[in-house]
PDB file of C-alpha atoms and ligand atoms in Angstrom:
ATOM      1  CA  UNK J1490      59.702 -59.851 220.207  1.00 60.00           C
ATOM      2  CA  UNK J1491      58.268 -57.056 221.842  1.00 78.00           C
ATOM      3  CA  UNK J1492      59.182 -53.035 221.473  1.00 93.00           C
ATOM      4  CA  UNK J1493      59.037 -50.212 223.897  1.00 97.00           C
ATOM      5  CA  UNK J1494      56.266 -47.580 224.240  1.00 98.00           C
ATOM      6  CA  UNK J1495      57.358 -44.037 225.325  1.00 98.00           C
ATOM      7  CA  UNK J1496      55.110 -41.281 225.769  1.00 98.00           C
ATOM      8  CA  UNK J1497      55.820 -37.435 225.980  1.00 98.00           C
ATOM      9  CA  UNK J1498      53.070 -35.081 227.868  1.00 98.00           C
ATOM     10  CA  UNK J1499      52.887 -32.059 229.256  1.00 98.00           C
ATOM     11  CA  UNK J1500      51.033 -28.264 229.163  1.00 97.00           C
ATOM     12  CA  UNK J1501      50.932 -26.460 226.282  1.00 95.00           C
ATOM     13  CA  UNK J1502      54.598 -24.600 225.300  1.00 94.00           C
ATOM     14  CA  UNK J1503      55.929 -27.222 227.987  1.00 96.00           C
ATOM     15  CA  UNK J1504      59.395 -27.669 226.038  1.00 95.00           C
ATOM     16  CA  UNK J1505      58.180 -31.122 224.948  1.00 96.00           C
ATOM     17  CA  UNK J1506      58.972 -30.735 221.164  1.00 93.00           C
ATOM     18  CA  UNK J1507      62.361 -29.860 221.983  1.00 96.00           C
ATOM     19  CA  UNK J1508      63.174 -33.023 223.589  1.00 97.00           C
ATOM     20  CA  UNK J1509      61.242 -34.718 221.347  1.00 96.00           C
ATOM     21  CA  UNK J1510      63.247 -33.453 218.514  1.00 97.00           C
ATOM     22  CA  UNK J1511      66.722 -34.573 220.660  1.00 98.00           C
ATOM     23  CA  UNK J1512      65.688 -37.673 221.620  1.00 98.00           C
ATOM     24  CA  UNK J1513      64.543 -39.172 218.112  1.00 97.00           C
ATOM     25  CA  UNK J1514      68.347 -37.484 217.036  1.00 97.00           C
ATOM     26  CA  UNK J1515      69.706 -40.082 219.570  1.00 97.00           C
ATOM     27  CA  UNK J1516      67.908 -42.978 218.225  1.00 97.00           C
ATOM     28  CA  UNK J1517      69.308 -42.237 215.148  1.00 97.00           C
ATOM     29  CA  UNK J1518      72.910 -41.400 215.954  1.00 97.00           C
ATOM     30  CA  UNK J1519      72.687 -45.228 218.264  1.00 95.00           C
ATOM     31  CA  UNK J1520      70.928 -47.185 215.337  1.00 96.00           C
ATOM     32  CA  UNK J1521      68.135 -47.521 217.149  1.00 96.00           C
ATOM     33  CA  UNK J1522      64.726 -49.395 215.357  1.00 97.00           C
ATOM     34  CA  UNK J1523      62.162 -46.822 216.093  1.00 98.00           C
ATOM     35  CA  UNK J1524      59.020 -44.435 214.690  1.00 98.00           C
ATOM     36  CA  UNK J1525      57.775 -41.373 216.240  1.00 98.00           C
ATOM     37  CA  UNK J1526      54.291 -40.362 215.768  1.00 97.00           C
ATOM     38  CA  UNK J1527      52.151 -37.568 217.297  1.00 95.00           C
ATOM     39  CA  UNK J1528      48.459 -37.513 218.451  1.00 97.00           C
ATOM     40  CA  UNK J1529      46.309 -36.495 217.437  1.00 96.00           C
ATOM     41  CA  UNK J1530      46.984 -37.668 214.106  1.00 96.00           C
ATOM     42  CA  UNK J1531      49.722 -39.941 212.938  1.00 95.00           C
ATOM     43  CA  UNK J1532      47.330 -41.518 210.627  1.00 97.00           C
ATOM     44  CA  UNK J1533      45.676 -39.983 207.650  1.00 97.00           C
ATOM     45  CA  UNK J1534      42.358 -40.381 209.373  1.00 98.00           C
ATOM     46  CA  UNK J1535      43.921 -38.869 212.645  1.00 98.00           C
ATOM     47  CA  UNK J1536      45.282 -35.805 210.833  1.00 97.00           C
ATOM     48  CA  UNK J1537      41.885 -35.163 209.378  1.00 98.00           C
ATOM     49  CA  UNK J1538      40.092 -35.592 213.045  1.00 98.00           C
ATOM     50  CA  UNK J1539      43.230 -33.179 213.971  1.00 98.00           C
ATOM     51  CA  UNK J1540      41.788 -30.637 211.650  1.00 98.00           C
ATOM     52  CA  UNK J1541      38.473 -30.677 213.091  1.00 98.00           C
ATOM     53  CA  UNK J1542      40.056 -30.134 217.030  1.00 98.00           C
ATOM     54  CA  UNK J1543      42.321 -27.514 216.098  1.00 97.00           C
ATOM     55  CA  UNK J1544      40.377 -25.378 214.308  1.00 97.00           C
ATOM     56  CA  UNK J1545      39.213 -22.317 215.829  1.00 95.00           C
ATOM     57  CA  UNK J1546      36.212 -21.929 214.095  1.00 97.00           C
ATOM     58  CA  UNK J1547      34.681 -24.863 215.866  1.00 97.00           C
ATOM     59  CA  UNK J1548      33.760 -23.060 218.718  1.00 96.00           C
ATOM     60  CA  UNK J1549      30.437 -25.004 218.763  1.00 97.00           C
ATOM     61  CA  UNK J1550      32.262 -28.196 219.372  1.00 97.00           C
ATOM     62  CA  UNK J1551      30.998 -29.629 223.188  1.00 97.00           C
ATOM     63  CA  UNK J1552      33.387 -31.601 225.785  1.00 97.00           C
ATOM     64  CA  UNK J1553      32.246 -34.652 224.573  1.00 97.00           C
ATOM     65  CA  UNK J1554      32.564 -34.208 221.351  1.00 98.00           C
ATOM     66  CA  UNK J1555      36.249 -32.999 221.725  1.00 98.00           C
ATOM     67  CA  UNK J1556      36.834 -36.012 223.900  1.00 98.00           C
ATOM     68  CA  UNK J1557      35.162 -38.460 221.946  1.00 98.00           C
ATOM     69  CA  UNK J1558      37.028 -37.092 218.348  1.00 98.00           C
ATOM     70  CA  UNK J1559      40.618 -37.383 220.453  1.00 98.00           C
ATOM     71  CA  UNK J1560      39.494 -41.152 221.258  1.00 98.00           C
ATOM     72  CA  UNK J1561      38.718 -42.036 217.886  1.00 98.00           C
ATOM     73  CA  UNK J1562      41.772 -40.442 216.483  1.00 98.00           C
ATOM     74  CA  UNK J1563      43.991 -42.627 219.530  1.00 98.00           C
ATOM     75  CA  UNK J1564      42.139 -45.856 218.539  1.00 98.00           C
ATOM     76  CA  UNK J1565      42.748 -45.487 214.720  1.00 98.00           C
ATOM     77  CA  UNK J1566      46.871 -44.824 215.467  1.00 98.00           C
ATOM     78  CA  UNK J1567      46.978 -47.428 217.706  1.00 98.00           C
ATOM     79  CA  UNK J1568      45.715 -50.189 215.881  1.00 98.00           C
ATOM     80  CA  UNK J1569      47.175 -48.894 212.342  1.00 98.00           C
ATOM     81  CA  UNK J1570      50.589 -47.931 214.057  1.00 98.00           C
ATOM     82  CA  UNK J1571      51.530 -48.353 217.113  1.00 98.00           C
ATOM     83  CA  UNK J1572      50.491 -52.170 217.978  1.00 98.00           C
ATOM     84  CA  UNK J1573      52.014 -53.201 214.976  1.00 98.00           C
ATOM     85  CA  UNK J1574      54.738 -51.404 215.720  1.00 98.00           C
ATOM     86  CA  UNK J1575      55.601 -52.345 219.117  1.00 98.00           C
ATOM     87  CA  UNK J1576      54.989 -56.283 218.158  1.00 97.00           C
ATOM     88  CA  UNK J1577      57.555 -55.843 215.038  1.00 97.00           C
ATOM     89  CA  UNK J1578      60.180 -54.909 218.238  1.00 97.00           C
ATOM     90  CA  UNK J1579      60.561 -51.163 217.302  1.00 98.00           C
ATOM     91  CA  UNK J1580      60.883 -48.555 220.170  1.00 98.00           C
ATOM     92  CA  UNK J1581      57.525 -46.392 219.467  1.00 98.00           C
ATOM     93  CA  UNK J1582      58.020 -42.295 220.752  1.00 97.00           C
ATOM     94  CA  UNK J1583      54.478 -40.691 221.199  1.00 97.00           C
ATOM     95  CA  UNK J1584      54.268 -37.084 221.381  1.00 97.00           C
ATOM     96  CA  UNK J1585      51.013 -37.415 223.644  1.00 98.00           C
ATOM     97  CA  UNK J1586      48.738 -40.299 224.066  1.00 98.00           C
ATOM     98  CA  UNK J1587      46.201 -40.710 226.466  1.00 98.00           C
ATOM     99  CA  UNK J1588      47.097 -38.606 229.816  1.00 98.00           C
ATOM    100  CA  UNK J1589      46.479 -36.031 227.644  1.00 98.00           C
ATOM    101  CA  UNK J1590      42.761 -36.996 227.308  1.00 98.00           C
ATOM    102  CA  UNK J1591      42.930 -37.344 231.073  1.00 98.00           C
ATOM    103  CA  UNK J1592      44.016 -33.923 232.070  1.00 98.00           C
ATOM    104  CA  UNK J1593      42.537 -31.654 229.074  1.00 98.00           C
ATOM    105  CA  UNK J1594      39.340 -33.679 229.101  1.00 98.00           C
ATOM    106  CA  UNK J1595      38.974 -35.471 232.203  1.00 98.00           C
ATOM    107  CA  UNK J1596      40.622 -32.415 234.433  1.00 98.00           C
ATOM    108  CA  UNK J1597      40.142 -29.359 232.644  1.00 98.00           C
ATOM    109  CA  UNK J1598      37.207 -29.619 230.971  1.00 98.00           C
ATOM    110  CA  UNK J1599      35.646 -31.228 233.676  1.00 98.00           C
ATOM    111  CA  UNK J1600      34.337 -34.545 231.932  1.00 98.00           C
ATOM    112  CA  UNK J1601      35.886 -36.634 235.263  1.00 98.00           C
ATOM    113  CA  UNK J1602      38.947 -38.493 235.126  1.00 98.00           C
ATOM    114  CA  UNK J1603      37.745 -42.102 236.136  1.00 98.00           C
ATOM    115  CA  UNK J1604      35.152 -41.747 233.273  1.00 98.00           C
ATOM    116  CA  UNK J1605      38.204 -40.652 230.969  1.00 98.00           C
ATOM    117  CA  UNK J1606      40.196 -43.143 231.464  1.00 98.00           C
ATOM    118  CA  UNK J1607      37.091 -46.034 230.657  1.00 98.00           C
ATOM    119  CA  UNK J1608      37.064 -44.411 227.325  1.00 98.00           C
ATOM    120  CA  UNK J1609      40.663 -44.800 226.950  1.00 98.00           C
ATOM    121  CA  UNK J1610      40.756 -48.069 228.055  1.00 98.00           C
ATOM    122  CA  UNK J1611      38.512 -48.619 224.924  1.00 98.00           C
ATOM    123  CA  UNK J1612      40.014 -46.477 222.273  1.00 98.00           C
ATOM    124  CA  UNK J1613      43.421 -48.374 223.131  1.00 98.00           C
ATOM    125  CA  UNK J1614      42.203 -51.700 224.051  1.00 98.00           C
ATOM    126  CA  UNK J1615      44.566 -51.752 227.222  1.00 97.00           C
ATOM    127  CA  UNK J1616      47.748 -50.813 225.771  1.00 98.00           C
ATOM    128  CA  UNK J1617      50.040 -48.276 227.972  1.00 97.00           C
ATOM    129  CA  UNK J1618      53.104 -46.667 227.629  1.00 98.00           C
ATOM    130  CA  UNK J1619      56.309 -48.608 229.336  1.00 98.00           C
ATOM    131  CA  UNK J1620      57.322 -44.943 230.389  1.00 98.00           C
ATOM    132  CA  UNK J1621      55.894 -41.421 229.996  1.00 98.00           C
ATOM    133  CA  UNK J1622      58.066 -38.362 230.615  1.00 98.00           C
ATOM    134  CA  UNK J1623      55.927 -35.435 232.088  1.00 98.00           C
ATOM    135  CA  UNK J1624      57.396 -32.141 231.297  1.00 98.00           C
ATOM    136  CA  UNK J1625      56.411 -29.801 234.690  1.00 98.00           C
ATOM    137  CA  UNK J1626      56.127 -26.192 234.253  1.00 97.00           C
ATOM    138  CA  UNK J1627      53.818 -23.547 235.491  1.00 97.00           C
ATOM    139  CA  UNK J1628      51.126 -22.319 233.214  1.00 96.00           C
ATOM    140  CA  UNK J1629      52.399 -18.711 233.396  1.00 96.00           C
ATOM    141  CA  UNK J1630      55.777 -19.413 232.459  1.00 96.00           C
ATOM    142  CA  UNK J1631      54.336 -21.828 229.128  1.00 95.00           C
ATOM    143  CA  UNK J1632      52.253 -19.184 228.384  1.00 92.00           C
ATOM    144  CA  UNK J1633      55.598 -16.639 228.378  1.00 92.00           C
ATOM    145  CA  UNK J1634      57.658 -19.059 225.917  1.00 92.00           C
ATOM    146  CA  UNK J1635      54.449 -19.821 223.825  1.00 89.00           C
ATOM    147  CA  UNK J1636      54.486 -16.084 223.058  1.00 86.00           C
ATOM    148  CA  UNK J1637      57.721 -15.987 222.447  1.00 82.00           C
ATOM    149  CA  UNK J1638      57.953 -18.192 219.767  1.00 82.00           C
ATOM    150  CA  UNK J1639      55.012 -16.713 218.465  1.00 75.00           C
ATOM    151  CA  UNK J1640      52.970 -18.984 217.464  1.00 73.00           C
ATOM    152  CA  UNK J1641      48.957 -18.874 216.141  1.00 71.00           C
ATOM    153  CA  UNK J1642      47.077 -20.129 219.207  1.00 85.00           C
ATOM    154  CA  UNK J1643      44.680 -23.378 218.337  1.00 93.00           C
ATOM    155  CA  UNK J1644      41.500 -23.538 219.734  1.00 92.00           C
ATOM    156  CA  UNK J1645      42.701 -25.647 222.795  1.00 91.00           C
ATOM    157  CA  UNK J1646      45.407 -23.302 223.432  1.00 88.00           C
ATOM    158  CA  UNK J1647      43.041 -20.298 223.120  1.00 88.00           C
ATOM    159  CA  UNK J1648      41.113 -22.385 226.072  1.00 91.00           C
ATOM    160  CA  UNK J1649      43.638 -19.571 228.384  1.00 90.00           C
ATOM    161  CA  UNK J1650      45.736 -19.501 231.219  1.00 94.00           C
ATOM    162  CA  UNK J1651      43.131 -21.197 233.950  1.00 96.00           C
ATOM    163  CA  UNK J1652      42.420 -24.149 231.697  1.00 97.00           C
ATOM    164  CA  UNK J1653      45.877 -24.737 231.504  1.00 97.00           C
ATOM    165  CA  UNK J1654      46.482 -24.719 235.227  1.00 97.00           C
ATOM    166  CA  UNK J1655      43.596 -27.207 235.131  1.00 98.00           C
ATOM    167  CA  UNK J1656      45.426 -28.922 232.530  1.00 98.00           C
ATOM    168  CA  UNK J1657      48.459 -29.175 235.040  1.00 98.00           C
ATOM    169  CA  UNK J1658      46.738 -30.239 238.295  1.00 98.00           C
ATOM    170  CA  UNK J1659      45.489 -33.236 236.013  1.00 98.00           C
ATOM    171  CA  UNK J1660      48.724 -34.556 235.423  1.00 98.00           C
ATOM    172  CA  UNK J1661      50.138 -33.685 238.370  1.00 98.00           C
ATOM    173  CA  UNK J1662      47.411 -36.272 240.163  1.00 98.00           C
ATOM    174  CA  UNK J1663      48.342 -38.778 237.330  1.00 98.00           C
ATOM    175  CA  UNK J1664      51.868 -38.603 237.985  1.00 98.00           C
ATOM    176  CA  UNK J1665      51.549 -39.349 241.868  1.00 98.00           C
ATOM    177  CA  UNK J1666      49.009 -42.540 240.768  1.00 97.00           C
ATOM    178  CA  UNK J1667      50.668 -43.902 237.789  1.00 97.00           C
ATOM    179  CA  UNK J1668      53.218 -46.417 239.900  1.00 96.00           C
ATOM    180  CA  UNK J1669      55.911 -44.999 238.710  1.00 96.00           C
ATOM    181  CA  UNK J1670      54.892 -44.908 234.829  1.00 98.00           C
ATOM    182  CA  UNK J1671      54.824 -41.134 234.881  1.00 98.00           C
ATOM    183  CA  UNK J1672      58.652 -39.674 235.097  1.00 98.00           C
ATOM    184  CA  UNK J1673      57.828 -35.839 235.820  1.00 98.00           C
ATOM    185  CA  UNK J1674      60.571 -33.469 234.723  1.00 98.00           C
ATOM    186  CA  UNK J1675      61.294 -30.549 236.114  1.00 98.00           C
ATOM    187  CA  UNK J1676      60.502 -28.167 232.939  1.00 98.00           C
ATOM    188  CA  UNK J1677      62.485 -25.109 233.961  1.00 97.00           C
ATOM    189  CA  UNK J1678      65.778 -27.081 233.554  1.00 98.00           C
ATOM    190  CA  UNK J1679      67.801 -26.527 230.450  1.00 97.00           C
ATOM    191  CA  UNK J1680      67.110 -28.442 227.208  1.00 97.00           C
ATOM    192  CA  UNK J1681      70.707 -30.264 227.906  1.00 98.00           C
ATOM    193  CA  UNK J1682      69.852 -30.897 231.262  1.00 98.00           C
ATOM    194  CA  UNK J1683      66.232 -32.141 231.210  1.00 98.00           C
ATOM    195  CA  UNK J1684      67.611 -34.433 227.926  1.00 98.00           C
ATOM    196  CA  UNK J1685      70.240 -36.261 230.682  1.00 98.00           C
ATOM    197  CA  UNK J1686      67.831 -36.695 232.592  1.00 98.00           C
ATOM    198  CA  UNK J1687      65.751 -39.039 230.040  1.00 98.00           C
ATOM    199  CA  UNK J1688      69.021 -40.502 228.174  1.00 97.00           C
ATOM    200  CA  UNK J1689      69.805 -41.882 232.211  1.00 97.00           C
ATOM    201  CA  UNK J1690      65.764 -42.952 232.303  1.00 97.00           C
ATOM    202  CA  UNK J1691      66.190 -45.315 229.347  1.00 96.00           C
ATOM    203  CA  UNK J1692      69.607 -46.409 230.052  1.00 94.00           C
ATOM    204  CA  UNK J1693      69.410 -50.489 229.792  1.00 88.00           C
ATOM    205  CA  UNK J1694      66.041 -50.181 228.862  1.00 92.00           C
ATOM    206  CA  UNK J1695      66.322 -49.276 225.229  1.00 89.00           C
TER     207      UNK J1695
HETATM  208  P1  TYD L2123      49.501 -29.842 219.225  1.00 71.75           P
HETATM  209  O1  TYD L2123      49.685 -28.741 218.231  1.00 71.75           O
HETATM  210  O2  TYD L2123      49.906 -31.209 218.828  1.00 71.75           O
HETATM  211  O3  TYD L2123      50.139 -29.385 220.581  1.00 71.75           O
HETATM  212  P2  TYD L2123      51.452 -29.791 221.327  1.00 71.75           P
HETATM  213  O4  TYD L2123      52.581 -29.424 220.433  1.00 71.75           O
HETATM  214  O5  TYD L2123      51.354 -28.978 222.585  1.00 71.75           O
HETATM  215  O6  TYD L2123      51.349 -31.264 221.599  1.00 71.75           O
HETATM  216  O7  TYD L2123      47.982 -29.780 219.639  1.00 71.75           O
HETATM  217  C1  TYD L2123      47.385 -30.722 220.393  1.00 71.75           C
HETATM  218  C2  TYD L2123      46.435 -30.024 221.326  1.00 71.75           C
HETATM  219  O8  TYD L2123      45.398 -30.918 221.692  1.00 71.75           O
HETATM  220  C3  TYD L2123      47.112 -29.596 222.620  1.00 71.75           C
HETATM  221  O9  TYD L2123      46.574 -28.356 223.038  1.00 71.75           O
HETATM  222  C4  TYD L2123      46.688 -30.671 223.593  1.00 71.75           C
HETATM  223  C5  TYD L2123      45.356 -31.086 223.091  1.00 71.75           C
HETATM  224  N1  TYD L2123      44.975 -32.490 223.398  1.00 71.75           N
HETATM  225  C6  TYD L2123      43.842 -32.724 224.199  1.00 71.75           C
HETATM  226  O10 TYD L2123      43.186 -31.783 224.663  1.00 71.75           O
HETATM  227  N2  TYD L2123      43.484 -34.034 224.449  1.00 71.75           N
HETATM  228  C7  TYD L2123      44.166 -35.089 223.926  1.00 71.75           C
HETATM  229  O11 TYD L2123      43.790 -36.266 224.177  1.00 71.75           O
HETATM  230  C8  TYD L2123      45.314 -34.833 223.093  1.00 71.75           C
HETATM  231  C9  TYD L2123      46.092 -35.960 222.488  1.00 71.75           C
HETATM  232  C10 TYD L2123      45.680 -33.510 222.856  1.00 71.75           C
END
């Protein structure tokens, strides 16, 4: 028996959360077998790699570094949870997974997406997502609801306005090569709206 694997990605203050948050309430209200997890972290190693990525007072930390730490932390929940998972038959919802790497590292912090994706070729040992929703949304108006909600800026999010444009281009260009993986969502849309729009995604498929 085999599961399903859906990923949600996006910019930062992207509205991904939110549907996050709705879609794991209509697993629940259909019976559904599933976990959510988030990256990174998920795992008690991966929250204590999270730590060290997050925290603003590693400003010393270089691109590789970063991108190597995300990596490790996707190839410990992967193995530990989401494999096992996904063999056991349970739908698995990943708030991120590795486009992120693509278009924070590989895009935005210039580290080359080809080269990206090797490494998460390794840190997953070929697994992909059966769908990823993209949530599409300017960096100017993210950066308006991320204030409004006002929340403490980590140190990726303090990486500004241009690195999120970055950030955007990257998944933008993984979205028109992903053969159809990649669902992009137009972000602007209501909550109710953008959460029809996935419900009629996974009809029949989950
Ligand atoms: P998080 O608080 O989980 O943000 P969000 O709610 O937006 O998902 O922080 C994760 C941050 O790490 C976010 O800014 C995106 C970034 N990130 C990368 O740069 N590369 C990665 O591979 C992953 C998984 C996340």
């Amino acid at each position: 028996m085999s599961g399903m694997f859906i990923t949600f990605e996006g910019i930062d203050g992207c509205g991904k959360s939110t549907q996050c948050e709705l879609l794991k309430k209509h697993l629940e209200d259909n019976g559904k077998d599933f976990i959510f997890v988030r990256e990174p972290g998920g795992t008690v190693i991966g929250e204590r790699i999270r730590e060290i990525l997050l925290d603003k007072k590693n400003t010393q930390m270089t691109p590789r570094t970063e991108l190597l730490l995300f990596e490790a932390a996707r190839a410990q929940i992967t193995d530990e949870v989401i494999k096992p998972a996904i063999e056991a038959g349970k739908i698995v919802i990943c708030d991120r997974f590795f486009d992120s790497s693509s278009a924070y590292q590989g895009m935005a912090r210039g580290m080359g997406m080809g080269f990206v994706a090797n490494l998460n070729m390794a840190a997953t040992g070929g697994l992909k997502p059966d769908i990823t929703f993209f949530f599409d949304l300017t960096a100017e108006e993210a950066l308006a609801r991320r204030g409004k909600r006002g929340e403490a800026s980590d140190r990726i999010e303090l990486a500004g306005l241009k690195f999120q444009e970055d950030v955007r281009s990257g998944y933008l260009e993984l979205a028109k090569n992903s053969e159809g993986r990649i669902i992009t969502i137009d972000a602007m849309q209501s909550p109710e709206e953008i959460f029809e729009q996935i419900k009629k995604t996974l009809e029949g498929r989950i």
